[in-house]
PDB file of C-alpha atoms in Angstrom:
ATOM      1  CA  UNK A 394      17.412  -9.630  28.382  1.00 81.00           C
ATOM      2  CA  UNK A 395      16.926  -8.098  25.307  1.00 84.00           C
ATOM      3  CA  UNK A 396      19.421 -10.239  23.492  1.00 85.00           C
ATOM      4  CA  UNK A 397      17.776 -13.498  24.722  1.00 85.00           C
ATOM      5  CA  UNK A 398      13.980 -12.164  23.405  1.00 86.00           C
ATOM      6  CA  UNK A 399      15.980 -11.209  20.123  1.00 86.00           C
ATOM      7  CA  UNK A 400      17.312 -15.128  20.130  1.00 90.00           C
ATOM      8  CA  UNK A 401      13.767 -16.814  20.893  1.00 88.00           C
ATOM      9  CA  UNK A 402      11.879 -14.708  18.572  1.00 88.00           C
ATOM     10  CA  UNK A 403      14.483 -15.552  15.271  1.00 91.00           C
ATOM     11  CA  UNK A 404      14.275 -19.844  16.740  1.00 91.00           C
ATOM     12  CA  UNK A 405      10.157 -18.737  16.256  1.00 91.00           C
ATOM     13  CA  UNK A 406      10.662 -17.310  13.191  1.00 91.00           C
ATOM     14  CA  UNK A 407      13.067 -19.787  11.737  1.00 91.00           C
ATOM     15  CA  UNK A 408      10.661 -22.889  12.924  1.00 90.00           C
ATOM     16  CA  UNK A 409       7.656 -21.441  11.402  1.00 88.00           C
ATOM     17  CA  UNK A 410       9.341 -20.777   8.444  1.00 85.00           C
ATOM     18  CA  UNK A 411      10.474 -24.389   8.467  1.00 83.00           C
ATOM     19  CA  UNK A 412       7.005 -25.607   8.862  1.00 82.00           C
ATOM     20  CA  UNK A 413       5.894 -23.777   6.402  1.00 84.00           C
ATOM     21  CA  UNK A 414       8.361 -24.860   3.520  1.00 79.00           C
ATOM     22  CA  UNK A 415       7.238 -28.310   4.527  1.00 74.00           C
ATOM     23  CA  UNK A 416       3.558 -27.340   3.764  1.00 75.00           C
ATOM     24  CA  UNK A 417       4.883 -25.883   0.455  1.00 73.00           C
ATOM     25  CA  UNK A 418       6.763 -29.073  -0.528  1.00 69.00           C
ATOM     26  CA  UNK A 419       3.780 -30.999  -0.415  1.00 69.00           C
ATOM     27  CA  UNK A 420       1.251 -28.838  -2.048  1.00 75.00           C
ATOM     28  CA  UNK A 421       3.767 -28.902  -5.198  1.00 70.00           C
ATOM     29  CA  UNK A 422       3.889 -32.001  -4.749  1.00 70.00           C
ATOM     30  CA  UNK A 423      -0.165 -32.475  -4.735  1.00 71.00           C
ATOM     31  CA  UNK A 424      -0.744 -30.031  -7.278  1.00 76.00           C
ATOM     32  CA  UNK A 425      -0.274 -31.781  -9.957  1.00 74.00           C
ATOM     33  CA  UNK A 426      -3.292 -34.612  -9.141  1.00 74.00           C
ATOM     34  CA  UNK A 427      -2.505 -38.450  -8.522  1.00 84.00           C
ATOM     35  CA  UNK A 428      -0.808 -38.438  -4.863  1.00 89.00           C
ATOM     36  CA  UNK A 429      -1.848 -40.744  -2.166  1.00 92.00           C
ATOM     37  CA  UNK A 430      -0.250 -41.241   1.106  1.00 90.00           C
ATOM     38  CA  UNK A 431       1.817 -44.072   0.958  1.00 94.00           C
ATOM     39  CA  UNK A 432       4.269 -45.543   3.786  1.00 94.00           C
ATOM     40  CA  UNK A 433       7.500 -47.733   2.500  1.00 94.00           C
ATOM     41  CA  UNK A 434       9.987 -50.073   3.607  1.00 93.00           C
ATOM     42  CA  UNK A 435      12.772 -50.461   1.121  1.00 91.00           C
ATOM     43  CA  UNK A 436      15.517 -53.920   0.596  1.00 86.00           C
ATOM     44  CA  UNK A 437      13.107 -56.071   3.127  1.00 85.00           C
ATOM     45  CA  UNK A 438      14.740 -59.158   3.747  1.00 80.00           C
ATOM     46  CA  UNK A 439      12.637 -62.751   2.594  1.00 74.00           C
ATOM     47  CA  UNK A 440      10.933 -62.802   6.191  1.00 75.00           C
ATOM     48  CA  UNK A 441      10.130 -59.091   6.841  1.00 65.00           C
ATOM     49  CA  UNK A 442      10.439 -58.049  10.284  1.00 71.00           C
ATOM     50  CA  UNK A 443       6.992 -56.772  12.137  1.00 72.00           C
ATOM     51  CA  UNK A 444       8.590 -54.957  14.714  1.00 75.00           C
ATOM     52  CA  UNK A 445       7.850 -51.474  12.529  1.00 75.00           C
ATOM     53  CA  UNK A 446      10.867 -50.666  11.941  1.00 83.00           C
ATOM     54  CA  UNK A 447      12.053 -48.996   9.101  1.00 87.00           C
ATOM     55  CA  UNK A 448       9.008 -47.636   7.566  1.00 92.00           C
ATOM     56  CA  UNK A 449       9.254 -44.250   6.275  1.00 92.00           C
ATOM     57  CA  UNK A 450       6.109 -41.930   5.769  1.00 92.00           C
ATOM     58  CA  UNK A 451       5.962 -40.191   2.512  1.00 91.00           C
ATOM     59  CA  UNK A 452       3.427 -39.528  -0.580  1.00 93.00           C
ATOM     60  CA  UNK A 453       3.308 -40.831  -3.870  1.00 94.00           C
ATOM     61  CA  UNK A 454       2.742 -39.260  -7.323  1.00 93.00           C
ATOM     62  CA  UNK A 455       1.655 -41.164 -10.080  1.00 94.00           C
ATOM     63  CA  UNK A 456       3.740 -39.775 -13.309  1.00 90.00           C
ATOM     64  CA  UNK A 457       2.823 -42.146 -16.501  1.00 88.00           C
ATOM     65  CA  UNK A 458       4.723 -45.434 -16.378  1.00 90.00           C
ATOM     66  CA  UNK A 459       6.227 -44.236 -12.892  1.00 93.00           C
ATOM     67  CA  UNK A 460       5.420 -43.933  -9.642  1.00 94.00           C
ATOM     68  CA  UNK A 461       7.425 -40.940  -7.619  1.00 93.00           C
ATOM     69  CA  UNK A 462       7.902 -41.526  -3.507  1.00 94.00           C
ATOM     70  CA  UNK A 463       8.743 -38.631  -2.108  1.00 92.00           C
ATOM     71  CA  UNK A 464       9.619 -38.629   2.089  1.00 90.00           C
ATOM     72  CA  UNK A 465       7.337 -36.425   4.111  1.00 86.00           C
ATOM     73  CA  UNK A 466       9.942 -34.961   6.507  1.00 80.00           C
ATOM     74  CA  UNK A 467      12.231 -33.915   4.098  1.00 80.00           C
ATOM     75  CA  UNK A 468      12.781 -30.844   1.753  1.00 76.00           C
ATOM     76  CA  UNK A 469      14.318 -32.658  -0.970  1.00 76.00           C
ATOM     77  CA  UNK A 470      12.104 -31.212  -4.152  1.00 77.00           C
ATOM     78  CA  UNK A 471      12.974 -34.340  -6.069  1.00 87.00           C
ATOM     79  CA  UNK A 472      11.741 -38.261  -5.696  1.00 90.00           C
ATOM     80  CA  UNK A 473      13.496 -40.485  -2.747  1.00 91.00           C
ATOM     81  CA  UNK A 474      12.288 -43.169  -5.065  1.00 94.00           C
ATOM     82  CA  UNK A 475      11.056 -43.961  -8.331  1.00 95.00           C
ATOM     83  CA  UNK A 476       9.488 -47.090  -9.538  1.00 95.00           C
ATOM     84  CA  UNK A 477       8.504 -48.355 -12.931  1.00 93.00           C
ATOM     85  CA  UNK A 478       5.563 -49.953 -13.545  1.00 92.00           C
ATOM     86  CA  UNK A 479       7.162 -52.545 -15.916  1.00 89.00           C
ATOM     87  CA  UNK A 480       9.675 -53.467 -12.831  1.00 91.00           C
ATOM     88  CA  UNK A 481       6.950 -53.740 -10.012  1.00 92.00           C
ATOM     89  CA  UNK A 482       5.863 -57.397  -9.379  1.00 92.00           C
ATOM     90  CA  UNK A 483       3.243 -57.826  -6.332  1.00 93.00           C
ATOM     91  CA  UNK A 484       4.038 -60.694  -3.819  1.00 92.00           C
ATOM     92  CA  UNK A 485       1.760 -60.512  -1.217  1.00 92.00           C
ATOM     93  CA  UNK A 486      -0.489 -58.305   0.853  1.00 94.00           C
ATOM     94  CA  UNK A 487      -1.815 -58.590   3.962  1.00 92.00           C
ATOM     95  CA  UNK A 488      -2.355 -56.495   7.089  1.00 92.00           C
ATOM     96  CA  UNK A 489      -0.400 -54.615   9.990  1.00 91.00           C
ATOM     97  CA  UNK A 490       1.122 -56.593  12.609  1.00 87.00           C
ATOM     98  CA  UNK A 491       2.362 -55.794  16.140  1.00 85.00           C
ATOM     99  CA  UNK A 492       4.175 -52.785  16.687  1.00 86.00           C
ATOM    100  CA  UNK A 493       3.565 -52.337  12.883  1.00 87.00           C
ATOM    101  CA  UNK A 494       0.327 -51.100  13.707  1.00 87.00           C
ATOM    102  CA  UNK A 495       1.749 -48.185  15.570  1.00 86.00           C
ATOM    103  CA  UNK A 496       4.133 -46.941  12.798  1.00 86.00           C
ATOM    104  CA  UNK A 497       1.601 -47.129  10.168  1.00 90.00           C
ATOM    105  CA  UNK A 498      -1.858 -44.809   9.649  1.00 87.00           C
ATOM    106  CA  UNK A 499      -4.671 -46.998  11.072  1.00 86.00           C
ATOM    107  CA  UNK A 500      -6.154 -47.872   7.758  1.00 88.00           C
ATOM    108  CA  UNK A 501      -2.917 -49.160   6.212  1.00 93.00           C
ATOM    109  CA  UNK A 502      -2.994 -52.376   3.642  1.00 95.00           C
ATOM    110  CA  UNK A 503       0.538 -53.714   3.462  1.00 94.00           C
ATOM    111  CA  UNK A 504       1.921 -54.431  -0.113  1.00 94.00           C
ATOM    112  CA  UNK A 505       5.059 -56.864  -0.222  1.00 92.00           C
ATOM    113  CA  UNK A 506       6.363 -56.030  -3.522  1.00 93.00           C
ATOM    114  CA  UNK A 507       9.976 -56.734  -5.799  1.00 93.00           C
ATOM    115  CA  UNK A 508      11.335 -53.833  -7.660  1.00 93.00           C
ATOM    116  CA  UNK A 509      13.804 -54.638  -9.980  1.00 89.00           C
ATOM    117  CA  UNK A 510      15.097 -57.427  -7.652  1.00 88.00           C
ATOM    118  CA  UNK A 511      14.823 -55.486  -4.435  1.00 92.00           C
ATOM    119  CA  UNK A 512      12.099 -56.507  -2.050  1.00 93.00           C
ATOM    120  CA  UNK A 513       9.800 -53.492  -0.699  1.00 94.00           C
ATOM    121  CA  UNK A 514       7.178 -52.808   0.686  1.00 94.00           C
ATOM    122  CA  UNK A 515       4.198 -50.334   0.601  1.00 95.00           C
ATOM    123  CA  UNK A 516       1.560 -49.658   2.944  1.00 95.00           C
ATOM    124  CA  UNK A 517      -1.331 -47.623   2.252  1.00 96.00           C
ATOM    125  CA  UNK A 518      -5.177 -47.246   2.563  1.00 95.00           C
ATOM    126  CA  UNK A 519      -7.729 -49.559   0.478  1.00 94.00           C
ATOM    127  CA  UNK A 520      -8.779 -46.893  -1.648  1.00 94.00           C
ATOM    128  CA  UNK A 521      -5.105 -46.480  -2.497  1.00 94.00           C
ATOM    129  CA  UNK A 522      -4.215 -49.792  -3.399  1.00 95.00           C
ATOM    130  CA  UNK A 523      -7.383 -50.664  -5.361  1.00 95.00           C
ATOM    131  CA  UNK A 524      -5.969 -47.526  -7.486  1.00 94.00           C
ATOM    132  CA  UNK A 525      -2.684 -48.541  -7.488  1.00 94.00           C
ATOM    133  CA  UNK A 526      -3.379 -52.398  -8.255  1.00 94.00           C
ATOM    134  CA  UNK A 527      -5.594 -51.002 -11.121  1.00 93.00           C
ATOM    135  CA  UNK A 528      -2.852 -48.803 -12.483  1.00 93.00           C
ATOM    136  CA  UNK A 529      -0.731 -51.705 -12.687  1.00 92.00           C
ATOM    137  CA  UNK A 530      -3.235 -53.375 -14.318  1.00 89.00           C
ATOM    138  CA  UNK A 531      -3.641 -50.984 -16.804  1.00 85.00           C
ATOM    139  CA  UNK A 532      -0.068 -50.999 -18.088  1.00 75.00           C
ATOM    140  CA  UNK A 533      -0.378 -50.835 -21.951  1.00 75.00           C
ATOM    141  CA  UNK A 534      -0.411 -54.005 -24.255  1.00 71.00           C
ATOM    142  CA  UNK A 535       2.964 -56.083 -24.605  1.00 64.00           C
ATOM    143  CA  UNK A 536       4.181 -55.207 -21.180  1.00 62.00           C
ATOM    144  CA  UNK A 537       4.041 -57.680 -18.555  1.00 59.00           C
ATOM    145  CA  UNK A 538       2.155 -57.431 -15.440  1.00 58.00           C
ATOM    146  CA  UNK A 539       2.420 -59.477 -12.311  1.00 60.00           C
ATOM    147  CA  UNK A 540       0.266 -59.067  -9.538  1.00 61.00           C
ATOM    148  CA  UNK A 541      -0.176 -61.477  -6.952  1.00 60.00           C
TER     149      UNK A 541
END
């Protein structure tokens, strides 16, 4: 008896301790300013599939001529993904479809994009992408900007 109380209490104490290095993770990740929720789908093929799947969660930190994605559910305390502002050409944008609906927040703006030759995509609020179109607007003179 004793030993199974000692077992359930350390899985308590090891979950909330778990939960709370996630919290950590993403106020260090917030604390520096510039983050916004931001779902992506990464090497989408030319007709992108709506049935929602692989979209990943995460939050992105704008970092000068970058953008940083880091995954929500993860404890990595470095960048899944990083993408240049010179490399990031818009293609389209348009809203959730289908089963999309369910794997995105329910305010989500869908952002086909190319990276460097690899299709993406990025879905986020409107407040989020009328920042983030403006920050690639605002890339400084000489570079090239394409948005759709």
């Amino acid at each position: 008896m004793v030993l199974a109380l000692l077992i359930c209490g350390t899985v308590v104490v090891l979950v909330a301790v778990g939960l709370f290095v996630f919290g950590l993770r993403r106020r260090l990740i917030q604390r520096s300013g510039g983050t916004f929720d931001c779902s992506l789908r990464w090497n989408v093929p030319a007709e992108p599939d709506r049935s929602g799947k692989g979209w990943v969660y995460g939050v992105a930190r704008y970092n000068g001529d970058r953008i940083n994605w880091f995954r929500v559910f993860s404890y990595a305390p470095r960048p899944r993904r990083t993408l240049e502002r010179s490399a990031i050409e818009v293609l389209s944008r348009r809203a959730p479809e289908g089963e999309e609906e369910l794997a995105l927040l329910s305010d989500a703006v869908i952002l086909g994009c190319a990276h460097s030759g690899v299709r993406l995509e990025l879905a986020m609020s409107d407040d989020a992408l009328t920042g983030f179109l403006a920050w690639l607007e605002a890339a400084p003179p000489g570079q090239r900007v394409n948005v759709a």
